[in-house]
């Protein structure tokens, strides 16, 4: 899966929150805190379409953009990629890094154990 730049992620956040197709102008209106022009938003939208994160459809003369995946699906794919790249796909190795560095507190471990016990019966 391709990576999403921070500015592209801001555009995706709007689309994910809206949960419906939007035009570039509608997206720009929700980015009022940014000093972006419509051409900037169109560039990000074009990149997101090229990367496979959005599909674009015509509604008359206007392009309408829809996310291909949900925000949760994207986060999951990123997490999997991170684990694969740095920890050979092992969640245990990921947790061990924090444990060995003393960054995994007793409370963190208790929460992890409780989560695993709770979910253990689901499989």
mmCIF file of C-alpha atoms in Angstrom:
data_model
loop_
_atom_site.group_PDB
_atom_site.id
_atom_site.type_symbol
_atom_site.label_atom_id
_atom_site.label_comp_id
_atom_site.label_asym_id
_atom_site.label_seq_id
_atom_site.Cartn_x
_atom_site.Cartn_y
_atom_site.Cartn_z
ATOM 1 C CA UNK A 1 0.000 0.000 0.000
ATOM 2 C CA UNK A 2 1.233 3.466 -0.863
ATOM 3 C CA UNK A 3 1.867 6.068 1.795
ATOM 4 C CA UNK A 4 -0.294 9.125 2.265
ATOM 5 C CA UNK A 5 1.360 12.514 2.844
ATOM 6 C CA UNK A 6 0.179 14.532 5.859
ATOM 7 C CA UNK A 7 -1.686 17.066 3.712
ATOM 8 C CA UNK A 8 -3.339 14.254 1.769
ATOM 9 C CA UNK A 9 -4.370 12.679 5.065
ATOM 10 C CA UNK A 10 -6.060 15.950 6.060
ATOM 11 C CA UNK A 11 -8.154 15.773 2.897
ATOM 12 C CA UNK A 12 -8.982 12.116 3.566
ATOM 13 C CA UNK A 13 -10.033 12.948 7.142
ATOM 14 C CA UNK A 14 -12.726 15.239 5.769
ATOM 15 C CA UNK A 15 -13.997 12.579 3.398
ATOM 16 C CA UNK A 16 -13.956 9.898 6.102
ATOM 17 C CA UNK A 17 -15.839 12.091 8.555
ATOM 18 C CA UNK A 18 -18.408 13.110 5.969
ATOM 19 C CA UNK A 19 -19.076 9.474 4.959
ATOM 20 C CA UNK A 20 -20.287 10.616 1.559
ATOM 21 C CA UNK A 21 -18.836 11.733 -1.745
ATOM 22 C CA UNK A 22 -17.636 15.337 -1.863
ATOM 23 C CA UNK A 23 -16.491 17.827 -4.465
ATOM 24 C CA UNK A 24 -13.199 19.700 -4.267
ATOM 25 C CA UNK A 25 -15.087 22.893 -3.349
ATOM 26 C CA UNK A 26 -16.903 21.131 -0.502
ATOM 27 C CA UNK A 27 -13.613 19.805 0.806
ATOM 28 C CA UNK A 28 -11.975 23.227 0.558
ATOM 29 C CA UNK A 29 -14.871 24.769 2.508
ATOM 30 C CA UNK A 30 -14.131 22.394 5.375
ATOM 31 C CA UNK A 31 -10.450 23.345 5.279
ATOM 32 C CA UNK A 32 -11.141 26.975 6.173
ATOM 33 C CA UNK A 33 -8.321 26.907 8.731
ATOM 34 C CA UNK A 34 -5.857 26.308 5.867
ATOM 35 C CA UNK A 35 -4.664 28.900 3.419
ATOM 36 C CA UNK A 36 -5.119 26.500 0.503
ATOM 37 C CA UNK A 37 -6.414 27.375 -2.928
ATOM 38 C CA UNK A 38 -8.751 25.110 -4.900
ATOM 39 C CA UNK A 39 -5.821 24.110 -7.127
ATOM 40 C CA UNK A 40 -3.965 22.800 -4.069
ATOM 41 C CA UNK A 41 -6.947 20.663 -3.032
ATOM 42 C CA UNK A 42 -7.327 19.415 -6.619
ATOM 43 C CA UNK A 43 -3.655 18.404 -6.648
ATOM 44 C CA UNK A 44 -4.061 16.419 -3.428
ATOM 45 C CA UNK A 45 -7.247 14.802 -4.735
ATOM 46 C CA UNK A 46 -5.507 13.844 -7.969
ATOM 47 C CA UNK A 47 -2.632 12.254 -6.031
ATOM 48 C CA UNK A 48 -5.061 10.358 -3.803
ATOM 49 C CA UNK A 49 -6.870 9.008 -6.869
ATOM 50 C CA UNK A 50 -3.531 7.966 -8.441
ATOM 51 C CA UNK A 51 -2.505 6.218 -5.222
ATOM 52 C CA UNK A 52 -5.804 4.329 -5.100
ATOM 53 C CA UNK A 53 -7.237 5.969 -1.975
ATOM 54 C CA UNK A 54 -10.106 7.695 -3.802
ATOM 55 C CA UNK A 55 -12.360 7.093 -6.774
ATOM 56 C CA UNK A 56 -13.607 10.000 -8.812
ATOM 57 C CA UNK A 57 -16.932 10.145 -10.632
ATOM 58 C CA UNK A 58 -18.569 12.816 -12.742
ATOM 59 C CA UNK A 59 -21.741 14.468 -11.489
ATOM 60 C CA UNK A 60 -22.588 16.643 -14.453
ATOM 61 C CA UNK A 61 -19.478 18.760 -14.962
ATOM 62 C CA UNK A 62 -18.246 18.309 -11.394
ATOM 63 C CA UNK A 63 -15.902 15.630 -10.057
ATOM 64 C CA UNK A 64 -17.088 13.887 -6.907
ATOM 65 C CA UNK A 65 -14.588 12.014 -4.722
ATOM 66 C CA UNK A 66 -15.252 8.928 -2.597
ATOM 67 C CA UNK A 67 -12.811 7.033 -0.345
ATOM 68 C CA UNK A 68 -11.973 3.474 -1.397
ATOM 69 C CA UNK A 69 -11.429 2.354 2.196
ATOM 70 C CA UNK A 70 -12.569 3.450 5.622
ATOM 71 C CA UNK A 71 -10.268 5.245 8.019
ATOM 72 C CA UNK A 72 -10.132 2.129 10.211
ATOM 73 C CA UNK A 73 -9.127 -0.041 7.236
ATOM 74 C CA UNK A 74 -6.363 2.437 6.370
ATOM 75 C CA UNK A 75 -5.062 2.499 9.947
ATOM 76 C CA UNK A 76 -5.049 -1.302 10.055
ATOM 77 C CA UNK A 77 -3.097 -1.517 6.778
ATOM 78 C CA UNK A 78 -0.564 1.035 8.043
ATOM 79 C CA UNK A 79 -0.129 -0.865 11.307
ATOM 80 C CA UNK A 80 0.380 -4.136 9.431
ATOM 81 C CA UNK A 81 2.944 -2.501 7.161
ATOM 82 C CA UNK A 82 4.784 -1.052 10.152
ATOM 83 C CA UNK A 83 4.870 -4.435 11.902
ATOM 84 C CA UNK A 84 6.036 -6.178 8.729
ATOM 85 C CA UNK A 85 8.761 -3.623 8.047
ATOM 86 C CA UNK A 86 10.219 -3.268 11.516
ATOM 87 C CA UNK A 87 9.154 -6.352 13.488
ATOM 88 C CA UNK A 88 8.885 -9.164 10.928
ATOM 89 C CA UNK A 89 5.116 -9.010 11.353
ATOM 90 C CA UNK A 90 5.365 -9.922 15.038
ATOM 91 C CA UNK A 91 3.250 -8.091 17.593
ATOM 92 C CA UNK A 92 5.265 -9.868 20.295
ATOM 93 C CA UNK A 93 8.507 -8.355 18.960
ATOM 94 C CA UNK A 94 6.834 -4.932 18.863
ATOM 95 C CA UNK A 95 5.739 -5.185 22.514
ATOM 96 C CA UNK A 96 9.114 -6.639 23.533
ATOM 97 C CA UNK A 97 10.827 -3.492 22.258
ATOM 98 C CA UNK A 98 8.839 -1.353 24.684
ATOM 99 C CA UNK A 99 9.234 -3.848 27.520
ATOM 100 C CA UNK A 100 13.010 -4.075 27.105
ATOM 101 C CA UNK A 101 13.314 -0.289 27.028
ATOM 102 C CA UNK A 102 11.259 -0.024 30.218
ATOM 103 C CA UNK A 103 8.514 1.892 28.424
ATOM 104 C CA UNK A 104 5.804 -0.731 29.000
ATOM 105 C CA UNK A 105 4.338 -0.074 32.428
ATOM 106 C CA UNK A 106 2.704 -2.605 34.715
ATOM 107 C CA UNK A 107 -0.621 -0.997 33.875
ATOM 108 C CA UNK A 108 0.085 -1.340 30.138
ATOM 109 C CA UNK A 109 0.879 -5.035 30.607
ATOM 110 C CA UNK A 110 -2.250 -5.588 32.720
ATOM 111 C CA UNK A 111 -4.392 -3.896 30.069
ATOM 112 C CA UNK A 112 -2.815 -5.990 27.309
ATOM 113 C CA UNK A 113 -3.348 -9.202 29.259
ATOM 114 C CA UNK A 114 -6.961 -8.309 30.016
ATOM 115 C CA UNK A 115 -7.564 -7.486 26.351
ATOM 116 C CA UNK A 116 -6.016 -10.765 25.182
ATOM 117 C CA UNK A 117 -7.985 -12.805 27.727
ATOM 118 C CA UNK A 118 -11.203 -11.083 26.695
ATOM 119 C CA UNK A 119 -10.564 -11.583 22.971
ATOM 120 C CA UNK A 120 -9.028 -15.032 23.355
ATOM 121 C CA UNK A 121 -12.420 -16.703 23.438
ATOM 122 C CA UNK A 122 -13.494 -15.036 20.177
ATOM 123 C CA UNK A 123 -11.254 -17.127 17.911
#
